[in-house]
Amino acid sequence: MNINQPVEPHPTIRWQDRRRWNFFNAVNRLENMLNASYNSLTVKAEKRFSAGLTFLSSFTWSHNIDYANENLEQGGGSRLYTWNLSLDRGNSSLDRRKSYLMSFVYELPFGSGKRWLTSGPGAWVLGNWQVGGILQILDGSWDLHTINQDTTNVGGANRGDLLRNPNLPASERTIDRWFDTTAVVPGKPGQLDNAGRNIIEGSGRKNLDLMVARNFIMPWEGHRLQFRFESFNFTNTPHWGRPNTSFGAPAVGTITEADEPRRIQFGLKYVF
């Protein structure tokens, strides 16, 4: 805690002139005083390898609440008000309400030793193929916002007053307006802002990594040649970066970055 911050807001006198000990800047007192809360429901389905198929699928519905990011929080620069830390209790930056993950490998049932087309041209063309992938569907994590007017005047974060939920329906979100940019306004002079911490939901993630491979059996026992096609972000779905959450700035609500596009690679390996 920076115990040299002013004890109360003030509409006009600068907070730097109202410090408890005006001849010091920050006076930090380290305390083990914060906590986090995580609650979740997790469901998992797993199939061990049989009949050419194996998969692992899991779904998590959760909520993570804390006072600050998980690293050592010192100095309180992102806090609203040192003397009432409950104002900073909110969605964790790590919080994702829903997440689904699945990985799978499937050997096509064609070719020698399989269910269908065990010999002949069909076995040669369709035999020994393998498909695998990783599917990831995640809700967005939560972002901290600021506003460009210091009406609270206590040397802490400036978050403004919240008029309504800033998060738009998914159908209305675009990279030019990811959230309602009019939902937060400057607070009343000399009063603590009422907007909470991490109230803006960022972009989620939908991603499929795909692998298609074929094994060529060599004449020597235990030897095979494998050709692989691999694609990361196979569907080329955009993975947007963080939105600009600085209310009052010209670019507020926009997203100007994205993660990697689709990547394709081929591989050939000899297994013995």
XYZ file of C-alpha atoms in Angstrom:
272
model
C 0.000 0.000 0.000
C 1.104 3.548 -0.766
C 0.125 5.026 2.608
C 1.180 8.509 1.493
C -1.875 8.953 -0.721
C -4.545 11.453 0.386
C -7.161 10.003 2.698
C -10.086 11.711 0.943
C -10.862 13.040 -2.545
C -11.027 16.783 -3.182
C -12.564 18.681 -6.117
C -9.833 21.290 -6.584
C -6.649 20.884 -4.488
C -4.108 18.644 -6.232
C -3.599 15.274 -4.615
C 0.190 15.875 -4.601
C -0.411 18.816 -2.232
C -2.597 16.750 0.116
C -0.247 13.851 0.861
C 0.026 12.817 4.489
C 3.769 13.542 4.421
C 4.213 16.092 1.685
C 8.008 15.889 1.696
C 7.839 12.236 0.525
C 6.504 10.747 -2.709
C 5.245 7.159 -2.380
C 5.567 5.479 1.017
C 4.939 1.790 0.412
C 3.952 -0.600 3.184
C 4.070 -4.254 2.139
C 1.322 -6.479 3.486
C -0.097 -9.932 2.817
C -3.603 -8.571 2.487
C -5.202 -9.556 -0.834
C -6.929 -12.746 -1.921
C -8.446 -14.365 -4.981
C -11.489 -16.537 -5.537
C -11.892 -19.169 -8.264
C -14.985 -21.325 -8.734
C -15.606 -23.657 -11.632
C -17.557 -26.561 -13.045
C -15.458 -28.902 -15.170
C -16.698 -31.733 -17.378
C -14.351 -34.120 -19.163
C -14.966 -36.871 -21.724
C -12.160 -39.187 -22.751
C -11.920 -42.125 -25.141
C -8.789 -44.204 -24.991
C -7.480 -45.509 -28.258
C -9.706 -48.212 -29.744
C -11.196 -48.849 -33.189
C -8.730 -46.282 -34.510
C -10.045 -43.371 -32.434
C -8.919 -41.522 -29.324
C -10.024 -38.129 -28.022
C -9.930 -35.956 -24.920
C -12.612 -33.291 -24.513
C -13.110 -30.861 -21.623
C -15.423 -27.950 -20.820
C -14.936 -25.440 -17.982
C -17.443 -22.866 -16.737
C -15.726 -20.638 -14.213
C -15.338 -17.248 -12.573
C -12.073 -15.851 -11.235
C -12.173 -12.787 -8.941
C -9.258 -10.878 -7.440
C -7.944 -7.424 -6.502
C -4.976 -7.142 -8.866
C -2.934 -9.068 -11.409
C -1.259 -12.209 -10.139
C 2.274 -10.790 -10.049
C 3.530 -8.921 -6.989
C 1.286 -5.844 -6.783
C 3.334 -2.982 -5.420
C 2.748 0.762 -5.330
C -0.936 0.609 -6.175
C -0.734 2.621 -9.386
C -3.676 0.725 -10.895
C -5.796 0.992 -7.751
C -8.638 3.425 -7.497
C -8.261 4.241 -3.799
C -5.672 2.867 -1.386
C -7.919 3.259 1.643
C -10.755 1.107 0.263
C -9.361 -1.845 -1.661
C -12.808 -3.399 -2.092
C -13.273 -0.937 -4.976
C -10.653 -2.940 -6.903
C -12.219 -6.349 -6.356
C -13.493 -7.571 -9.709
C -12.955 -9.896 -12.633
C -9.454 -11.285 -12.793
C -7.392 -10.552 -15.898
C -7.138 -14.358 -16.178
C -10.914 -14.865 -16.052
C -12.525 -16.740 -18.945
C -16.121 -17.697 -18.188
C -16.354 -20.623 -20.620
C -13.670 -22.675 -22.314
C -13.831 -25.835 -24.415
C -10.876 -27.920 -25.574
C -10.754 -31.127 -27.600
C -7.889 -33.117 -29.059
C -8.366 -36.207 -31.226
C -6.627 -38.718 -33.474
C -8.543 -40.954 -35.889
C -7.136 -43.676 -38.143
C -9.363 -44.104 -41.186
C -10.835 -47.641 -41.311
C -9.374 -48.527 -44.718
C -6.427 -50.661 -45.734
C -4.671 -53.773 -44.529
C -5.845 -54.848 -41.074
C -8.719 -52.344 -41.063
C -12.476 -52.787 -41.389
C -12.961 -51.917 -45.064
C -10.979 -52.062 -48.313
C -8.382 -54.396 -46.912
C -6.767 -55.043 -50.286
C -6.692 -53.882 -53.871
C -6.476 -50.376 -55.367
C -8.893 -48.935 -52.772
C -6.636 -50.074 -49.934
C -3.599 -48.585 -51.645
C -5.283 -45.193 -52.162
C -7.216 -44.865 -48.886
C -5.247 -47.073 -46.504
C -3.050 -45.926 -43.614
C -4.418 -42.375 -43.410
C -4.652 -40.612 -40.059
C -6.442 -37.395 -39.058
C -5.866 -35.437 -35.854
C -6.491 -32.029 -34.421
C -6.899 -29.671 -31.492
C -10.050 -27.557 -31.200
C -10.095 -24.569 -28.830
C -13.122 -22.340 -28.090
C -12.595 -19.709 -25.377
C -14.538 -16.733 -24.067
C -12.618 -13.468 -23.920
C -10.620 -12.396 -20.880
C -11.274 -9.073 -19.119
C -9.551 -5.739 -19.626
C -8.836 -2.767 -17.385
C -9.958 0.643 -18.644
C -9.011 4.240 -17.921
C -10.510 7.656 -18.598
C -8.553 10.784 -19.515
C -9.893 12.984 -16.706
C -8.747 12.849 -13.076
C -11.857 13.907 -11.184
C -11.228 11.708 -8.142
C -7.962 13.506 -7.371
C -6.448 10.977 -4.950
C -3.476 9.818 -7.032
C -5.027 6.500 -8.038
C -6.513 5.056 -11.198
C -9.065 7.064 -13.176
C -12.032 4.925 -14.218
C -14.939 7.362 -14.429
C -18.587 6.647 -13.705
C -20.353 3.709 -15.310
C -23.676 4.497 -17.009
C -24.467 0.976 -18.304
C -22.864 -2.312 -19.284
C -20.136 -1.438 -21.805
C -20.098 -4.901 -23.411
C -22.014 -5.102 -26.675
C -23.840 -8.220 -27.933
C -21.572 -10.434 -30.001
C -23.519 -9.551 -33.169
C -22.670 -5.847 -32.750
C -18.961 -6.140 -32.004
C -16.533 -5.013 -34.685
C -12.847 -4.143 -34.610
C -13.878 -0.491 -35.037
C -16.270 -0.557 -32.050
C -15.688 -3.526 -29.779
C -17.657 -2.102 -26.834
C -19.954 0.812 -26.013
C -17.571 3.757 -25.953
C -20.162 6.025 -24.292
C -20.825 3.751 -21.316
C -18.207 5.457 -19.103
C -18.144 9.212 -18.432
C -15.962 11.423 -16.197
C -16.866 11.155 -12.530
C -18.107 13.934 -10.307
C -15.307 16.229 -9.056
C -14.092 15.300 -5.584
C -15.893 11.944 -5.508
C -14.659 8.403 -6.054
C -15.437 6.942 -9.470
C -17.981 4.109 -9.466
C -16.754 2.124 -12.502
C -15.203 -1.152 -11.423
C -12.022 -2.939 -12.435
C -11.813 -5.201 -15.514
C -15.342 -4.582 -16.790
C -14.632 -4.914 -20.536
C -14.607 -8.376 -22.099
C -11.964 -8.880 -24.765
C -12.071 -11.039 -27.852
C -12.581 -14.775 -27.452
C -10.741 -17.407 -29.426
C -11.885 -20.113 -31.849
C -9.048 -22.159 -33.254
C -8.594 -25.502 -35.001
C -5.159 -27.017 -35.589
C -5.402 -29.904 -38.059
C -3.084 -32.754 -39.018
C -3.487 -35.252 -41.882
C -0.869 -37.962 -42.234
C -0.257 -41.113 -44.224
C 2.001 -43.991 -43.230
C 3.837 -45.981 -45.879
C 4.820 -49.406 -44.540
C 8.387 -50.313 -45.413
C 9.513 -53.886 -46.207
C 11.409 -54.093 -42.916
C 9.505 -54.885 -39.735
C 8.725 -51.816 -37.621
C 9.851 -49.367 -40.307
C 7.541 -46.829 -41.911
C 7.670 -43.547 -43.785
C 5.179 -40.889 -42.697
C 4.029 -37.904 -44.715
C 2.283 -35.148 -42.714
C 0.187 -32.114 -43.596
C -0.249 -29.736 -40.655
C -2.194 -26.485 -40.460
C -2.313 -24.136 -37.491
C -5.513 -22.052 -37.384
C -6.833 -24.223 -40.214
C -10.032 -22.168 -40.656
C -8.032 -18.896 -40.750
C -10.312 -17.440 -38.067
C -9.107 -13.986 -36.909
C -7.728 -13.948 -33.363
C -8.057 -10.310 -32.386
C -5.779 -8.530 -29.953
C -6.777 -6.305 -27.043
C -9.185 -3.421 -27.627
C -8.152 0.129 -26.796
C -9.824 0.806 -23.430
C -8.763 4.436 -22.905
C -12.055 6.341 -22.709
C -11.694 9.834 -24.103
C -8.990 8.791 -26.583
C -9.784 8.946 -30.321
C -9.071 5.216 -30.786
C -11.145 3.965 -27.835
C -12.996 0.741 -28.608
C -10.858 -0.175 -31.616
C -8.681 -3.244 -32.168
C -5.573 -2.799 -34.292
C -3.731 -6.091 -33.735
C -4.327 -9.748 -34.473
C -2.538 -13.022 -33.788
C -1.032 -15.298 -36.428
C -3.090 -16.185 -39.534
C -3.327 -19.713 -40.935
C 0.005 -21.507 -41.173
C 0.592 -24.630 -43.300
C 3.566 -26.950 -43.191
C 4.489 -30.343 -44.617
C 6.692 -32.973 -43.055
C 8.296 -36.267 -43.947
C 9.810 -38.584 -41.381
C 11.202 -42.066 -41.233
C 10.170 -44.135 -38.229
C 12.140 -47.211 -37.183
